[in-house]
């Protein structure tokens, strides 16, 4: 029997690590690996139209499953195209293994055709990036890369010259058991005791939660009840903490709403739970702050801490909840719940007033109707820009839905390729891409990937013929908008020409029917909604220092808030406030 070559051994190890798909674009240096995938049961090659889409798709798959996903690019420009999607996966802590195939090993360093140095190029967006220059490095180097990606949460890159991939694998190579899941981490007793003392000494405690509260919803709710704390969240914490939450006071930050800002500033102890919230201008500088995070490099890099606690949020709360003294005084909590409900009540009519007559369609109305009609376990992928605003304020989490976007890296064009990865995980689960026309057209070629694989992704295209978030950024600095307008086609007609279902919506009364028909369609579908480019958004609390990277329009055509079904939850929570 012929010995395996390095490519076959590489693919076998991916299968053992649980990888079911390898997203990429074929190319000469990658051919031995692609051929090994073709001949190996348990793994499929997913042919995308652009390698950036491959990396985004792998990152989304990893976020949905919590398991290792993989992508690949051929030498030079091929693997270089992966870099933006890998940055996003890495900053989202998604375990992704990227194969960067390379020029012939004998030509490295000699200016060969398509030569780059991928082992160096990907170092900033990975935990591990190394070159296989000899078959004898296998399988140890790949196994090490996998353990970095899974164990540390992020990207590992393996650079593999095509000629090395085609050589025989080393005899008697040691393939050890692979790390495929991450452990939980409990803080030390000293930190637990310090945190308990701080909480007991505080009269008003606020919890501010990020994506690190995933899997800790029950523990956060139990803890909040024990200390009578309002609970706010960052955008990446929304899907994990907002649902079934009688202590919810909304979201802070550039897309914020409700009373989260007030709750974080009017407390005397702020607990940051599993959040790397980047906008320190929205954090207080005159209250005590304690932070809990499983990644120690996150501790204290956004605000001055009075206590840093290195540990998993769920395990930390399990340790401290029985030890803290139960608080009986609800006055601070009830005050914040009332402020939250009042804030939402004041803006809830913004997207419903005369919407049946408003043309172009309010984008807020589109998001609200989408929220009502989408499945209870739908996956929403969200383009960066104004789609982030509408998803943050109108898509209602419930513990079963997922909301995925480029929330840390902030890349355009993420929603469509992320929807590809999410849909491959489960073809029977509804996946909705909330795409802006700018982001969609940037990687529109991969709409054909949906058609090629008959992936039933539903694209809801917010088509305002502009880069509206960029227009906001220009307005706030006093610049006239320039270079932000698009001349768009009828995207529904484009979808139909590609072999998918497409429908165009220009009036509000057409919207619900169009979405229902698209959702019923068995294959890929695109709903092209012509939306109002003048629908803008500002956070509820803003100062000059907060404006960088966002905008406060001088125009009076501004939607200050808008919250969809969240007002119903606020009203429900308010009913629980004791009356004197």
mmCIF file of C-alpha atoms in Angstrom, residues 63-229:
data_model
loop_
_atom_site.group_PDB
_atom_site.id
_atom_site.type_symbol
_atom_site.label_atom_id
_atom_site.label_comp_id
_atom_site.label_asym_id
_atom_site.label_seq_id
_atom_site.Cartn_x
_atom_site.Cartn_y
_atom_site.Cartn_z
ATOM 1 C CA UNK A 63 -19.163 30.835 15.826
ATOM 2 C CA UNK A 64 -22.317 28.811 15.223
ATOM 3 C CA UNK A 65 -20.862 25.440 16.236
ATOM 4 C CA UNK A 66 -18.151 26.480 18.694
ATOM 5 C CA UNK A 67 -15.896 24.002 16.852
ATOM 6 C CA UNK A 68 -12.904 24.277 14.557
ATOM 7 C CA UNK A 69 -13.621 25.364 10.973
ATOM 8 C CA UNK A 70 -11.185 25.692 8.088
ATOM 9 C CA UNK A 71 -10.465 27.644 4.910
ATOM 10 C CA UNK A 72 -7.718 27.625 2.303
ATOM 11 C CA UNK A 73 -6.084 29.777 -0.352
ATOM 12 C CA UNK A 74 -3.556 29.051 -3.048
ATOM 13 C CA UNK A 75 -0.122 30.656 -3.148
ATOM 14 C CA UNK A 76 0.414 34.411 -3.206
ATOM 15 C CA UNK A 77 -2.732 36.385 -4.067
ATOM 16 C CA UNK A 78 -4.980 33.405 -3.283
ATOM 17 C CA UNK A 79 -4.128 33.108 0.372
ATOM 18 C CA UNK A 80 -3.622 36.865 0.685
ATOM 19 C CA UNK A 81 -7.328 37.282 -0.053
ATOM 20 C CA UNK A 82 -8.089 35.348 3.141
ATOM 21 C CA UNK A 83 -6.634 38.005 5.390
ATOM 22 C CA UNK A 84 -9.646 40.260 6.025
ATOM 23 C CA UNK A 85 -11.969 37.389 6.903
ATOM 24 C CA UNK A 86 -9.269 35.910 9.132
ATOM 25 C CA UNK A 87 -8.890 39.201 10.973
ATOM 26 C CA UNK A 88 -12.616 39.100 11.653
ATOM 27 C CA UNK A 89 -12.561 35.479 12.841
ATOM 28 C CA UNK A 90 -9.573 36.143 15.085
ATOM 29 C CA UNK A 91 -11.109 39.214 16.708
ATOM 30 C CA UNK A 92 -14.360 37.282 17.158
ATOM 31 C CA UNK A 93 -12.429 34.484 18.938
ATOM 32 C CA UNK A 94 -13.674 31.979 16.346
ATOM 33 C CA UNK A 95 -11.463 28.864 16.102
ATOM 34 C CA UNK A 96 -10.373 28.754 12.458
ATOM 35 C CA UNK A 97 -7.521 26.873 10.781
ATOM 36 C CA UNK A 98 -6.347 28.538 7.567
ATOM 37 C CA UNK A 99 -4.206 26.728 5.027
ATOM 38 C CA UNK A 100 -2.039 29.153 3.064
ATOM 39 C CA UNK A 101 -0.495 27.110 0.285
ATOM 40 C CA UNK A 102 2.857 28.368 -0.932
ATOM 41 C CA UNK A 103 5.195 28.513 -3.926
ATOM 42 C CA UNK A 104 7.679 25.631 -4.474
ATOM 43 C CA UNK A 105 9.909 25.340 -1.427
ATOM 44 C CA UNK A 106 13.112 25.571 -3.505
ATOM 45 C CA UNK A 107 12.049 29.002 -4.792
ATOM 46 C CA UNK A 108 11.185 30.710 -1.514
ATOM 47 C CA UNK A 109 13.169 33.908 -1.078
ATOM 48 C CA UNK A 110 14.089 34.230 -4.768
ATOM 49 C CA UNK A 111 11.315 36.514 -5.996
ATOM 50 C CA UNK A 112 9.412 33.681 -7.649
ATOM 51 C CA UNK A 113 6.078 34.200 -9.452
ATOM 52 C CA UNK A 114 3.318 34.987 -6.906
ATOM 53 C CA UNK A 115 5.790 34.881 -3.995
ATOM 54 C CA UNK A 116 4.691 36.271 -0.656
ATOM 55 C CA UNK A 117 5.640 35.205 2.859
ATOM 56 C CA UNK A 118 2.344 33.995 4.360
ATOM 57 C CA UNK A 119 3.935 32.773 7.588
ATOM 58 C CA UNK A 120 4.785 36.437 8.245
ATOM 59 C CA UNK A 121 1.743 38.087 6.678
ATOM 60 C CA UNK A 122 -0.800 36.399 8.949
ATOM 61 C CA UNK A 123 0.988 36.797 12.278
ATOM 62 C CA UNK A 124 -1.040 39.807 13.385
ATOM 63 C CA UNK A 125 -4.373 38.059 12.799
ATOM 64 C CA UNK A 126 -3.522 34.690 14.329
ATOM 65 C CA UNK A 127 -2.303 32.997 17.476
ATOM 66 C CA UNK A 128 -0.008 30.778 15.406
ATOM 67 C CA UNK A 129 1.422 31.149 11.886
ATOM 68 C CA UNK A 130 4.162 28.798 10.720
ATOM 69 C CA UNK A 131 5.656 27.351 7.535
ATOM 70 C CA UNK A 132 5.988 23.635 6.845
ATOM 71 C CA UNK A 133 9.322 23.430 5.060
ATOM 72 C CA UNK A 134 9.833 19.687 5.482
ATOM 73 C CA UNK A 135 7.498 16.672 5.620
ATOM 74 C CA UNK A 136 9.151 15.752 8.926
ATOM 75 C CA UNK A 137 7.335 18.675 10.588
ATOM 76 C CA UNK A 138 4.070 16.837 10.043
ATOM 77 C CA UNK A 139 1.859 16.064 11.809
ATOM 78 C CA UNK A 140 3.173 17.894 14.867
ATOM 79 C CA UNK A 141 3.027 21.376 13.356
ATOM 80 C CA UNK A 142 -0.585 21.012 12.204
ATOM 81 C CA UNK A 143 -1.631 19.528 15.520
ATOM 82 C CA UNK A 144 0.018 22.451 17.314
ATOM 83 C CA UNK A 145 -1.794 24.909 15.060
ATOM 84 C CA UNK A 146 -5.148 23.267 15.783
ATOM 85 C CA UNK A 147 -4.555 23.394 19.513
ATOM 86 C CA UNK A 148 -3.695 27.082 19.335
ATOM 87 C CA UNK A 149 -6.893 27.871 17.419
ATOM 88 C CA UNK A 150 -9.159 25.831 19.676
ATOM 89 C CA UNK A 151 -7.396 26.399 22.974
ATOM 90 C CA UNK A 152 -6.915 30.153 22.666
ATOM 91 C CA UNK A 153 -9.956 30.915 20.548
ATOM 92 C CA UNK A 154 -8.928 32.426 17.222
ATOM 93 C CA UNK A 155 -7.000 31.767 14.040
ATOM 94 C CA UNK A 156 -4.056 29.540 13.241
ATOM 95 C CA UNK A 157 -2.366 29.610 9.841
ATOM 96 C CA UNK A 158 -0.283 26.838 8.309
ATOM 97 C CA UNK A 159 1.743 27.697 5.204
ATOM 98 C CA UNK A 160 2.389 24.669 3.014
ATOM 99 C CA UNK A 161 4.340 24.678 -0.281
ATOM 100 C CA UNK A 162 2.632 22.630 -2.963
ATOM 101 C CA UNK A 163 5.669 20.412 -3.557
ATOM 102 C CA UNK A 164 5.905 19.575 0.152
ATOM 103 C CA UNK A 165 2.185 18.702 0.186
ATOM 104 C CA UNK A 166 2.814 16.173 -2.602
ATOM 105 C CA UNK A 167 5.698 14.401 -0.869
ATOM 106 C CA UNK A 168 5.310 11.212 1.196
ATOM 107 C CA UNK A 169 4.355 11.770 4.791
ATOM 108 C CA UNK A 170 6.988 10.727 7.333
ATOM 109 C CA UNK A 171 6.900 7.115 8.465
ATOM 110 C CA UNK A 172 5.917 6.340 12.059
ATOM 111 C CA UNK A 173 4.697 9.865 12.623
ATOM 112 C CA UNK A 174 2.990 10.460 15.934
ATOM 113 C CA UNK A 175 -0.619 11.640 15.693
ATOM 114 C CA UNK A 176 -1.655 12.429 19.258
ATOM 115 C CA UNK A 177 -5.099 13.127 20.684
ATOM 116 C CA UNK A 178 -6.292 16.586 19.668
ATOM 117 C CA UNK A 179 -7.711 19.352 21.809
ATOM 118 C CA UNK A 180 -11.182 20.068 20.403
ATOM 119 C CA UNK A 181 -12.908 21.941 23.265
ATOM 120 C CA UNK A 182 -11.908 24.687 25.685
ATOM 121 C CA UNK A 183 -11.963 24.283 29.475
ATOM 122 C CA UNK A 184 -13.640 26.629 31.905
ATOM 123 C CA UNK A 185 -11.427 28.743 34.138
ATOM 124 C CA UNK A 186 -12.151 29.501 37.780
ATOM 125 C CA UNK A 187 -10.555 32.572 39.432
ATOM 126 C CA UNK A 188 -8.330 32.149 42.453
ATOM 127 C CA UNK A 189 -9.850 32.298 45.937
ATOM 128 C CA UNK A 190 -8.179 35.628 46.703
ATOM 129 C CA UNK A 191 -9.801 37.336 43.698
ATOM 130 C CA UNK A 192 -13.176 35.788 44.538
ATOM 131 C CA UNK A 193 -13.006 37.081 48.097
ATOM 132 C CA UNK A 194 -11.989 40.585 46.943
ATOM 133 C CA UNK A 195 -14.845 40.707 44.456
ATOM 134 C CA UNK A 196 -17.362 39.562 47.056
ATOM 135 C CA UNK A 197 -16.194 42.305 49.434
ATOM 136 C CA UNK A 198 -16.517 44.982 46.744
ATOM 137 C CA UNK A 199 -20.057 43.873 45.920
ATOM 138 C CA UNK A 200 -21.104 43.720 49.572
ATOM 139 C CA UNK A 201 -19.748 47.220 50.193
ATOM 140 C CA UNK A 202 -21.539 48.751 47.177
ATOM 141 C CA UNK A 203 -25.088 50.086 47.389
ATOM 142 C CA UNK A 204 -25.698 50.323 43.645
ATOM 143 C CA UNK A 205 -24.199 47.684 41.348
ATOM 144 C CA UNK A 206 -24.614 47.527 37.567
ATOM 145 C CA UNK A 207 -23.685 44.558 35.377
ATOM 146 C CA UNK A 208 -22.468 45.277 31.854
ATOM 147 C CA UNK A 209 -22.268 42.114 29.745
ATOM 148 C CA UNK A 210 -20.494 41.094 26.561
ATOM 149 C CA UNK A 211 -20.083 37.975 24.469
ATOM 150 C CA UNK A 212 -18.208 36.326 27.327
ATOM 151 C CA UNK A 213 -21.583 35.746 29.002
ATOM 152 C CA UNK A 214 -22.425 33.115 26.357
ATOM 153 C CA UNK A 215 -23.741 30.093 28.230
ATOM 154 C CA UNK A 216 -24.073 32.077 31.469
ATOM 155 C CA UNK A 217 -27.568 33.545 31.099
ATOM 156 C CA UNK A 218 -28.999 31.677 34.088
ATOM 157 C CA UNK A 219 -26.044 32.602 36.293
ATOM 158 C CA UNK A 220 -26.243 36.295 35.353
ATOM 159 C CA UNK A 221 -29.983 36.407 36.075
ATOM 160 C CA UNK A 222 -29.555 34.668 39.443
ATOM 161 C CA UNK A 223 -26.743 37.024 40.392
ATOM 162 C CA UNK A 224 -28.656 40.144 39.294
ATOM 163 C CA UNK A 225 -31.648 39.088 41.387
ATOM 164 C CA UNK A 226 -29.482 38.496 44.442
ATOM 165 C CA UNK A 227 -27.843 41.948 44.327
ATOM 166 C CA UNK A 228 -30.777 43.823 42.678
ATOM 167 C CA UNK A 229 -28.662 44.969 39.756
#
